[in-house]
Amino acid sequence: MGEFKVHRVRFFNYVPSGIRCVAYNNQSNRLAVSRTDGTVEIYNLSANYFQEKFFPGHESRATEALCWAKGQRLFSAGLNGEIIEYDLQALDIKYSMDAFGGPIWSMAASPSGSQLLVGCEDGSVKLFQINPDKIQFERNFDRQKSRILSLSWHPSGTHIAAGSIDYISVFDIKSGSAVHKMLVDRQYMGVSKRKCIIWGVAFLSDGTVISVDSAGKVQFWDSATGTLVKTHLVANADVQSIAVSDQEDSFVVGTAEGTVFHFQLVSVTSNSSEKQWVRTKPFQHHTHDVRTVAHSPTALISGGTDTHLVIRPLMEKVEVKNYDAALRKITFPHRRLISCSKKRQLLLFQFSHHLDLWRLGSTVATGKTSGKFLVPGKHGDTLPLSKDADHLLQLKTKVSKMPACLRSAVQIMFSEDSTKLFVASNQGSLHILRLLEGSFKHLHTFQAQSGTVESMCLLAVSPDGNWLAASGTSAGVHVYSVKRLKLHCTVPAYNFPVTALAIAPKTNNLVIAHSDQQIFEYSIPDKQYTEWSRAIQKQGFHHHWLQRDTPITHIGFHPKRPAHILLHDAYMFCIIDKSLPLPNDKTLLYNPLPPTNESDVIRRRTAHAFKISKKYKPLLFMDLLDEGTLVAVERPLDDIIAQLPPPIKKKKFGT
């Protein structure tokens, strides 16, 4: 791998927002996630759980409900009283509409996907028709005495259950009238509480309504008679969320204690057709409140205050040992939040509403810049700092005079000589601006290819400024000639989305990483894959490489070693040396360095192309500053947890 001096940066004070809602779409196998700051993320579960789309949040949008409707349409609603539909192609808000019922606490799409219900602060349940272009208000149901905190449709679409404070209502869709009102016991551990909040309801095909509440109970109700059938006391705190499988033979609930409980419908005896709900598995993968849960065909999904998105596989549902068979925690975005000016030794950190600019520190030992980093001469030594890192600037978001193409930008990138700015708009077009002293000039616009309006989420510019590569979530990778101002070529389509791409100096080879951990090298001048890329596709990647569950988010190159490709995900940094043989499944992928007293013959025999370090993690950014210096930006999970509100304390046995 070589020896490097490393700047070990840990002053990026990034704290993800807590997860408020998750919504699973069975047709597309995608998961929508909303966070407390209004951010909405889309994960493609079929593409190694890759976060393929992202909608920035806003302080005025506190999302309380999220749901999918027919035609892969996504809606959210929140405490500002508005319903929002998202444009999944342009990565923008399609429109917002006031429901005129005050803050919205709950929302659910009908089984047919053609109608939308919202539950409001004023006790109203409002029905909307989902039209091709926009939703349209249809009517109000009978108003209740308190806010509507949870909603669920009966699979037939004829009735709904609505959870409120102290009671559950069952409504007839045609009349809009409440046909039953089921009062919930306020008793909690033998003590009567002032009120019982129904945080979640689920309406099953047989007429059973399952409710979860602030008294720690999971209860089963007969909607035909309005009577309580059974109660499970599962927590000493609120049970805040519930999700049921499509087959209605399994459901999951999340508690304020950080525990997720799995219930299954099992036969009473081995020979009996009678079945009952049994609590089978508790999982403790969260430190704080589990605010929301989802149930896919193969996994239980949960999220909450601790910011982690947790996917727990159901092993009995997983047929093949692949991505679905591994427990995973997703904490960080699958995109870069950090940019680096190598010559100036600057780091730019991206937050939700501002940017921070830092200059790296320096050390007396070499007279060059350094941080807390390791010197390869004495592996593991730390250089003392003669000058600390400087926080130079905090730039907050503001509205200024700018062209329309910048107002709709989803990705921007400067040329290496800082004379041009490349802008990807949310309509699929790419703009080139020339940067002048105090102003700019529009040079050219590349229109969207093949009539698509899909946003280009990733850009790469060649160091010589002659080539621009752009990729969307599904439209492949297009390469443009900046000199000739036209499309040069399109990389052959691939089934999995691109997670990172970069153009190598001198060769102008385009290196592309995909969410299934495959890497391709494409020669832009020759318009074809390189020999090295063909060789690695023929042999195949090492199985341990393919089993990694975090995507590559950055690709770089060594300025003096054209055979080296540098890349990283959140838990490893890798240098691929194309001059060395590829590892096969019989060799160790994470091969430790051979002892220095070994002969050169033995060292060469154990060497392969993949040199991997897992020393730095979680790793949000890593790149070369010069041929002998690396910068690594880490964000330890303990530092994030320390900034979260304290979790609910649980009484332990014997204390």
XYZ file of C-alpha atoms in Angstrom:
655
model
C 0.000 0.000 0.000
C 2.920 2.322 0.639
C 3.600 4.705 3.489
C 1.602 7.864 4.059
C 1.394 10.653 6.522
C -2.264 10.913 7.505
C -4.371 13.826 8.738
C -6.838 12.206 11.104
C -9.743 14.640 11.213
C -12.477 14.284 13.818
C -13.816 17.832 14.052
C -16.633 17.363 11.503
C -19.478 17.784 13.978
C -22.063 15.984 11.874
C -25.106 14.579 13.680
C -27.787 12.867 11.546
C -31.372 13.798 12.354
C -33.535 11.206 14.061
C -35.803 8.990 11.982
C -39.498 9.831 12.272
C -41.245 7.656 9.648
C -40.537 4.742 7.335
C -42.786 3.483 4.544
C -42.147 0.292 2.572
C -43.298 -0.135 -1.035
C -43.712 -3.808 -1.877
C -44.099 -3.255 -5.628
C -40.769 -1.491 -6.104
C -39.017 -2.947 -3.020
C -38.099 0.562 -1.934
C -38.128 2.173 1.483
C -38.933 5.827 2.131
C -37.468 7.338 5.306
C -38.312 10.748 6.764
C -36.250 12.433 9.441
C -37.081 14.980 12.098
C -35.635 17.844 10.041
C -38.002 17.087 7.139
C -35.406 15.226 5.054
C -36.777 12.319 2.999
C -34.567 9.480 1.727
C -35.365 6.643 -0.695
C -33.555 3.310 -0.309
C -33.507 0.682 -3.036
C -33.607 -2.580 -1.073
C -32.944 -4.620 -4.224
C -29.709 -2.687 -4.818
C -27.951 -3.589 -1.555
C -30.099 -1.112 0.420
C -28.571 1.836 -1.410
C -29.839 5.334 -0.633
C -30.569 6.284 -4.229
C -32.597 9.468 -3.718
C -32.597 12.332 -1.258
C -34.884 15.314 -0.608
C -33.377 18.028 1.630
C -35.397 18.983 4.670
C -36.575 22.354 5.872
C -37.125 23.639 9.392
C -40.769 24.441 8.561
C -41.525 20.821 7.576
C -41.816 18.527 10.584
C -42.885 15.229 9.018
C -45.270 13.052 11.043
C -46.555 10.700 8.334
C -45.250 9.112 5.152
C -46.912 6.737 2.680
C -46.783 5.324 -0.843
C -49.743 5.322 -3.227
C -50.560 3.743 -6.582
C -48.057 4.427 -9.358
C -45.040 4.716 -7.044
C -46.240 8.074 -5.718
C -44.886 9.271 -2.381
C -46.681 11.571 0.073
C -45.798 13.095 3.419
C -47.654 15.237 5.935
C -46.710 17.017 9.113
C -47.293 19.580 11.790
C -47.470 22.500 9.364
C -50.804 21.065 8.193
C -49.670 20.446 4.609
C -49.707 17.341 2.432
C -46.666 17.067 0.157
C -46.183 14.938 -2.951
C -42.623 14.305 -4.135
C -41.321 14.269 -7.691
C -39.111 11.173 -7.656
C -37.528 12.017 -11.019
C -36.674 15.674 -10.454
C -35.875 15.101 -6.746
C -38.080 18.008 -5.760
C -41.414 18.719 -4.120
C -44.111 18.341 -6.763
C -46.650 20.398 -4.802
C -47.960 20.993 -1.291
C -51.570 21.405 -0.181
C -53.082 22.646 3.063
C -55.533 20.115 4.522
C -57.206 22.814 6.679
C -57.340 20.683 9.784
C -54.337 22.016 11.680
C -51.257 19.851 12.249
C -51.456 16.446 10.537
C -50.497 13.472 12.725
C -51.317 10.495 10.518
C -51.854 9.489 6.904
C -52.680 6.293 4.989
C -53.316 5.388 1.351
C -56.197 3.063 0.471
C -55.436 -0.548 -0.529
C -56.182 0.392 -4.140
C -53.842 3.351 -3.873
C -56.458 5.729 -5.283
C -57.477 7.499 -2.054
C -55.614 9.203 0.756
C -56.659 9.739 4.363
C -55.150 12.204 6.825
C -55.812 12.556 10.553
C -55.642 16.068 11.964
C -55.175 17.993 15.193
C -58.802 19.205 15.183
C -60.123 15.631 15.320
C -61.052 15.472 11.650
C -60.349 12.622 9.245
C -60.145 13.929 5.689
C -60.466 11.862 2.510
C -58.665 12.895 -0.691
C -58.915 11.451 -4.179
C -55.544 10.752 -5.818
C -55.784 12.073 -9.369
C -53.030 11.735 -12.004
C -51.670 15.236 -11.441
C -52.755 16.146 -7.931
C -54.848 15.062 -4.976
C -58.336 16.512 -4.550
C -60.316 16.899 -1.328
C -63.401 14.673 -1.264
C -64.998 14.919 2.191
C -64.644 14.950 5.978
C -65.582 12.065 8.251
C -67.369 12.551 11.569
C -65.163 14.813 13.678
C -63.762 13.309 16.883
C -63.050 14.997 20.202
C -59.239 14.813 19.993
C -56.441 14.598 17.457
C -56.211 11.581 15.135
C -52.796 10.037 15.814
C -52.974 6.855 13.724
C -54.901 5.469 10.755
C -55.268 2.095 9.035
C -57.455 0.880 6.165
C -59.231 -2.446 6.157
C -57.770 -4.422 3.186
C -61.202 -4.357 1.519
C -61.158 -0.552 1.523
C -64.636 -0.350 3.143
C -63.649 0.714 6.671
C -60.813 2.414 8.529
C -59.557 2.383 12.112
C -58.451 5.661 13.689
C -56.448 5.897 16.896
C -56.915 8.920 19.110
C -56.506 9.657 22.823
C -58.244 7.068 25.037
C -60.243 5.463 22.193
C -60.202 3.884 18.739
C -62.860 4.698 16.139
C -63.989 2.503 13.246
C -65.393 4.473 10.299
C -67.479 3.402 7.329
C -65.872 4.823 4.184
C -69.124 5.359 2.247
C -70.968 7.256 4.964
C -67.984 8.748 6.777
C -69.670 7.874 10.062
C -68.133 6.172 13.084
C -69.707 2.729 13.514
C -67.768 1.763 16.662
C -65.796 3.517 19.354
C -63.530 1.304 21.482
C -62.360 2.757 24.795
C -58.828 1.914 25.882
C -57.967 1.155 29.499
C -55.830 3.869 31.064
C -54.324 1.433 33.550
C -50.530 1.252 33.344
C -48.752 -1.259 35.595
C -51.707 -1.100 37.975
C -51.715 2.697 38.099
C -54.331 4.803 36.312
C -52.822 7.360 33.923
C -54.456 10.624 32.922
C -54.702 9.557 29.283
C -53.766 6.750 26.939
C -52.393 7.710 23.521
C -53.054 5.298 20.638
C -49.796 5.642 18.701
C -50.566 3.020 16.070
C -53.353 0.851 14.673
C -53.454 -1.990 12.129
C -56.695 -3.255 10.529
C -56.560 -6.941 9.498
C -58.668 -8.791 6.919
C -60.598 -10.769 9.570
C -61.782 -7.544 11.208
C -59.199 -7.559 13.996
C -57.774 -4.174 14.944
C -54.357 -4.215 16.626
C -53.445 -1.130 18.643
C -50.271 0.055 20.402
C -50.375 2.742 23.057
C -48.581 4.908 25.584
C -49.310 2.424 28.391
C -46.930 -0.146 26.883
C -49.742 -2.366 25.580
C -50.404 -4.255 22.345
C -54.144 -4.953 22.161
C -56.405 -6.939 19.838
C -59.965 -5.724 19.158
C -62.966 -7.199 17.369
C -64.115 -4.378 15.083
C -67.500 -6.039 14.458
C -68.511 -5.896 18.130
C -66.154 -3.167 19.348
C -64.794 -5.394 22.130
C -61.303 -6.098 23.458
C -60.073 -9.636 22.704
C -56.562 -9.794 24.152
C -53.839 -7.634 25.697
C -50.040 -8.006 25.707
C -48.089 -5.754 28.072
C -44.711 -5.506 26.311
C -42.973 -2.416 27.716
C -42.664 -0.116 30.692
C -42.965 2.819 28.330
C -44.817 3.784 25.148
C -45.229 1.344 22.284
C -44.925 3.871 19.477
C -45.266 2.051 16.162
C -46.629 -1.048 14.426
C -46.324 -2.652 10.981
C -47.941 -5.837 9.644
C -46.692 -8.176 6.910
C -48.680 -8.445 3.686
C -49.629 -12.040 4.579
C -50.915 -10.855 7.994
C -49.038 -13.684 9.731
C -46.463 -11.451 11.372
C -46.166 -7.941 12.778
C -43.564 -5.808 14.496
C -43.808 -3.073 17.137
C -41.281 -0.538 18.399
C -41.032 0.860 21.933
C -39.694 3.984 23.618
C -37.176 1.758 25.415
C -35.416 1.004 22.131
C -36.761 -2.556 21.862
C -38.426 -4.055 18.791
C -40.846 -6.964 19.375
C -41.847 -9.492 16.730
C -45.276 -11.178 16.900
C -46.215 -14.211 14.807
C -49.480 -16.037 14.142
C -48.854 -19.671 15.109
C -50.976 -22.801 15.519
C -52.203 -23.515 19.050
C -51.162 -27.153 18.681
C -49.344 -29.062 15.957
C -52.589 -30.640 14.663
C -54.865 -27.663 15.218
C -56.108 -25.207 12.625
C -56.729 -22.669 15.377
C -54.068 -19.964 15.552
C -53.052 -17.304 18.024
C -50.702 -14.332 18.142
C -47.501 -15.016 20.052
C -44.670 -12.640 20.904
C -41.651 -14.533 19.595
C -38.577 -12.348 19.351
C -37.375 -9.163 21.067
C -34.544 -7.211 19.419
C -32.468 -4.492 21.058
C -30.639 -2.731 18.230
C -31.498 0.828 19.271
C -30.360 2.969 22.213
C -33.329 5.353 22.088
C -37.014 5.482 21.087
C -38.079 3.357 18.126
C -40.404 5.881 16.512
C -41.301 3.868 13.407
C -41.210 0.337 11.976
C -41.850 -1.399 8.641
C -42.234 -5.036 7.600
C -40.811 -6.221 4.272
C -41.213 -9.819 3.060
C -37.757 -10.718 4.392
C -36.929 -8.214 7.141
C -38.058 -6.069 10.055
C -37.118 -2.419 9.615
C -36.920 0.147 12.405
C -35.733 3.675 13.063
C -35.884 6.328 15.730
C -34.153 8.937 17.826
C -30.711 7.302 17.699
C -30.643 8.073 13.912
C -29.935 4.442 12.886
C -31.966 2.708 10.196
C -31.884 -0.964 11.241
C -32.768 -3.842 8.910
C -33.154 -7.133 10.776
C -33.493 -10.137 8.403
C -36.088 -12.818 9.027
C -33.881 -15.844 8.512
C -36.796 -18.186 7.873
C -37.829 -15.925 4.951
C -34.375 -15.635 3.385
C -33.721 -18.351 0.820
C -30.197 -17.399 -0.255
C -27.326 -16.144 1.881
C -26.928 -12.732 0.296
C -27.416 -9.072 1.220
C -30.809 -9.887 2.777
C -29.250 -12.317 5.248
C -27.124 -9.760 7.095
C -28.193 -7.423 9.893
C -27.313 -3.894 8.912
C -27.350 -0.477 10.521
C -27.390 2.510 8.195
C -26.251 5.674 9.954
C -24.578 7.910 7.393
C -25.774 9.202 4.005
C -24.666 7.253 0.936
C -23.219 10.429 -0.568
C -20.275 12.705 0.073
C -20.667 15.491 2.627
C -17.036 16.653 2.396
C -14.966 18.329 -0.308
C -11.228 18.920 -0.300
C -8.920 21.558 -1.764
C -5.676 19.610 -1.979
C -3.337 22.476 -2.824
C -4.802 24.822 -0.199
C -5.156 22.054 2.426
C -8.811 22.987 3.005
C -11.850 20.881 3.923
C -15.443 21.940 3.248
C -18.095 20.288 5.443
C -21.736 20.185 4.337
C -24.516 20.482 6.910
C -28.279 20.806 6.410
C -28.344 24.596 6.403
C -24.735 25.766 6.289
C -21.188 24.996 5.152
C -18.044 24.969 7.310
C -14.594 25.667 5.850
C -11.508 24.442 7.736
C -7.766 24.622 7.154
C -5.774 21.608 8.284
C -3.187 21.981 11.029
C 0.582 21.696 10.609
C 3.511 20.053 12.374
C 7.086 21.160 13.012
C 8.422 17.698 12.227
C 8.329 18.164 8.459
C 7.318 21.785 8.027
C 4.348 20.529 6.049
C 0.729 20.420 7.043
C -0.361 17.571 9.239
C -3.076 16.670 11.668
C -3.329 13.883 14.167
C -1.875 11.344 11.841
C 0.386 8.464 11.528
C 3.860 8.440 10.059
C 4.822 5.315 8.160
C 8.523 5.609 9.048
C 7.552 4.575 12.564
C 4.220 2.989 11.948
C 1.664 4.279 14.455
C 3.583 7.338 15.673
C 1.667 10.590 16.094
C 3.191 13.916 15.045
C 2.780 16.835 17.486
C 0.905 19.793 16.031
C 2.639 23.141 15.816
C -0.571 24.763 14.584
C -4.115 23.601 15.152
C -6.721 23.339 12.436
C -8.476 26.667 11.745
C -12.208 27.163 11.318
C -12.130 29.782 8.567
C -15.733 30.302 7.582
C -19.345 29.322 8.179
C -21.554 30.039 5.188
C -25.297 29.897 5.815
C -27.911 29.278 3.110
C -29.293 32.477 1.610
C -31.118 33.671 -1.487
C -29.041 35.734 -3.916
C -29.085 36.694 -7.563
C -28.366 33.588 -9.576
C -29.462 32.056 -12.882
C -32.400 29.678 -12.951
C -30.133 26.702 -13.659
C -28.440 27.148 -10.280
C -31.716 27.449 -8.393
C -32.663 23.935 -9.551
C -29.204 22.401 -9.030
C -28.872 18.988 -7.392
C -25.106 18.656 -7.929
C -22.301 21.113 -8.726
C -18.605 20.635 -9.451
C -15.723 22.963 -10.293
C -13.076 22.260 -12.905
C -9.635 21.615 -11.460
C -8.379 25.043 -12.591
C -11.498 26.723 -11.064
C -12.424 28.434 -14.332
C -15.646 26.510 -14.927
C -18.624 25.383 -12.866
C -20.619 22.323 -13.929
C -24.229 22.189 -12.744
C -26.658 19.250 -12.832
C -30.260 20.455 -12.740
C -33.234 18.528 -11.420
C -34.636 18.268 -14.974
C -31.780 16.099 -16.241
C -29.878 18.872 -18.029
C -26.238 19.846 -17.405
C -24.993 23.449 -17.504
C -21.481 24.834 -17.949
C -20.700 28.268 -16.487
C -17.467 30.221 -16.913
C -16.378 31.866 -13.676
C -15.266 35.468 -14.033
C -14.086 38.025 -11.495
C -17.200 38.676 -9.437
C -19.551 37.215 -12.049
C -20.127 34.263 -14.367
C -21.160 33.516 -17.935
C -23.383 30.698 -19.191
C -21.458 28.715 -21.815
C -23.590 25.714 -22.725
C -26.404 23.372 -21.702
C -26.451 19.630 -22.364
C -30.081 18.601 -22.585
C -31.418 15.456 -20.929
C -30.779 12.278 -22.887
C -33.578 10.182 -24.423
C -36.261 12.528 -23.178
C -35.644 11.644 -19.523
C -36.052 14.238 -16.791
C -34.180 12.224 -14.199
C -31.784 14.251 -12.078
C -28.068 13.631 -12.517
C -26.950 12.896 -8.952
C -23.220 12.331 -9.575
C -20.705 14.327 -11.615
C -17.048 13.755 -12.484
C -14.743 16.112 -14.384
C -11.416 15.054 -15.863
C -8.349 16.837 -14.439
C -7.620 18.360 -17.862
C -11.173 19.741 -17.992
C -11.995 18.099 -21.314
C -14.526 15.483 -20.138
C -17.644 15.536 -17.994
C -19.325 12.342 -16.763
C -22.801 12.351 -15.232
C -24.964 9.652 -13.688
C -28.539 9.402 -12.451
C -30.109 6.668 -10.365
C -31.219 4.623 -13.357
C -30.273 6.419 -16.587
C -26.710 5.096 -16.740
C -23.533 7.163 -17.176
C -23.156 9.728 -19.967
C -19.814 11.262 -20.966
C -19.684 14.692 -22.617
C -16.907 16.462 -24.472
C -16.433 19.877 -22.897
C -14.332 21.056 -25.844
C -16.779 19.998 -28.549
C -19.853 20.620 -26.370
C -21.611 17.393 -27.296
C -22.327 13.907 -25.989
C -19.252 11.731 -26.479
C -20.527 8.311 -25.382
C -22.776 6.421 -22.989
C -21.378 3.679 -20.774
C -23.231 0.356 -21.265
C -26.209 0.081 -18.914
C -25.861 -1.843 -15.659
C -28.548 -3.164 -13.311
C -27.340 -1.478 -10.115
C -27.101 2.270 -9.405
C -23.812 4.158 -9.413
C -22.470 5.143 -5.976
C -19.263 6.947 -7.029
C -17.362 7.826 -10.192
C -14.123 9.624 -11.107
C -11.909 10.235 -14.149
C -8.226 9.325 -13.893
C -5.543 11.843 -14.892
C -3.497 11.247 -18.057
C -5.446 8.131 -19.179
C -8.943 9.671 -18.886
C -10.239 6.305 -17.720
C -13.611 6.552 -15.994
C -13.842 4.417 -12.838
C -17.392 3.593 -11.726
C -18.519 1.944 -8.468
C -21.985 0.374 -8.185
C -24.132 -0.490 -5.188
C -23.519 -4.240 -5.623
C -19.782 -3.511 -5.013
C -18.820 -4.033 -8.659
C -16.189 -1.680 -10.105
C -15.736 -0.898 -13.800
C -13.002 1.007 -15.614
C -14.069 2.562 -18.911
C -11.739 4.223 -21.402
C -13.331 7.499 -22.471
C -11.062 8.000 -25.520
C -11.591 4.406 -26.730
C -15.283 4.238 -25.726
C -14.867 0.759 -24.238
C -13.976 -1.049 -21.012
C -10.249 -1.343 -20.306
C -8.386 -4.638 -20.361
C -8.039 -4.538 -16.569
C -11.793 -4.076 -16.173
C -12.511 -6.977 -18.524
C -10.072 -9.181 -16.620
C -11.638 -8.502 -13.227
C -15.137 -9.052 -14.587
C -14.025 -12.358 -16.092
C -12.432 -13.590 -12.864
C -14.921 -11.975 -10.497
C -14.384 -10.017 -7.307
C -13.446 -11.718 -4.043
C -16.572 -12.895 -2.188
C -15.616 -10.887 0.913
C -15.454 -7.754 -1.222
C -18.951 -8.387 -2.574
C -20.338 -9.057 0.925
C -19.575 -5.521 2.153
C -22.768 -3.701 3.100
C -21.771 -0.037 2.722
C -21.336 1.604 -0.686
C -18.185 3.193 -2.054
C -18.723 6.950 -1.849
C -15.416 8.328 -3.157
C -12.820 7.389 -5.778
C -9.398 9.003 -6.214
C -6.039 8.468 -7.914
C -2.341 8.660 -7.044
C -0.655 11.542 -8.918
C 2.556 9.574 -9.539
C 1.237 6.016 -9.751
C -1.291 5.645 -12.594
C -1.856 1.974 -11.731
C -3.346 2.900 -8.337
C -7.059 3.502 -7.690
C -8.030 4.820 -4.240
C -11.529 4.327 -2.878
C -13.390 3.989 0.404
C -16.693 3.206 2.050
C -17.670 3.947 5.656
C -15.569 1.142 7.135
C -12.552 0.609 4.892
C -10.010 2.402 2.730
C -8.603 0.543 -0.278
C -5.828 1.058 -2.794
C -6.195 -1.113 -5.876
C -2.864 -1.713 -7.594
C -3.729 -2.766 -11.148
C -0.177 -4.015 -11.717
C -0.622 -6.829 -9.182
C -2.612 -10.049 -9.630
C -6.260 -10.112 -8.606
C -7.197 -11.973 -5.401
C -9.281 -15.119 -5.744
C -11.607 -16.614 -3.143
C -8.824 -18.867 -1.817
C -6.614 -15.938 -0.830
C -7.092 -13.558 2.080
C -8.704 -10.340 0.886
C -7.864 -8.431 4.062
C -4.268 -9.591 3.881
C -2.071 -8.194 6.663
C 1.341 -6.966 5.645
C 3.942 -9.775 5.686
C 6.682 -9.518 8.306
C 9.520 -7.256 7.224
C 12.024 -10.068 7.699
C 10.308 -12.185 5.039
C 12.090 -12.528 1.719
C 10.978 -10.524 -1.303
C 9.880 -13.763 -2.947
C 7.446 -14.541 -0.127
C 6.196 -10.953 0.005
C 5.472 -10.970 -3.724
C 3.777 -14.354 -3.470
C 1.278 -13.105 -0.842
C 0.675 -9.736 -2.517
C -2.423 -9.000 -4.555
C -4.056 -5.933 -6.059
C -6.355 -5.014 -3.132
C -4.642 -3.259 -0.199
C -7.250 -2.571 2.464
C -7.100 -0.682 5.759
C -9.898 -0.755 8.345
C -8.111 1.509 10.799
C -10.262 4.581 10.181
C -14.012 4.352 10.797
C -16.679 5.438 10.441
C -14.971 7.019 7.458
C -16.859 9.867 5.818
C -14.036 10.997 3.536
C -10.509 9.960 2.560
C -8.244 11.149 -0.242
C -4.662 11.985 -1.145
C -3.489 15.549 -0.555
C -0.200 14.796 -2.284
C 1.771 11.688 -3.167
C 2.746 11.025 0.453
C -0.129 12.504 2.477
C -3.672 11.320 3.131
C -6.560 13.070 4.839
C -9.191 10.956 6.620
C -12.377 12.378 8.141
C -13.923 10.126 10.781
C -17.150 10.489 12.749
C -17.120 8.135 15.764
C -20.583 6.885 16.713
C -19.953 7.630 20.397
C -19.574 11.316 19.543
C -22.976 11.277 17.828
C -24.695 9.424 20.691
C -23.238 11.922 23.182
C -25.177 14.713 21.441
C -28.530 12.904 21.457
C -31.144 13.385 24.181
C -30.811 10.865 27.027
C -32.624 7.558 26.471
C -35.340 6.233 28.769
C -33.726 4.523 31.726
C -34.817 0.933 32.184
C -34.896 -0.691 35.606
C -32.540 -3.649 35.699
C -33.048 -6.759 37.831
C -31.522 -6.430 41.270
C -31.174 -2.637 41.214
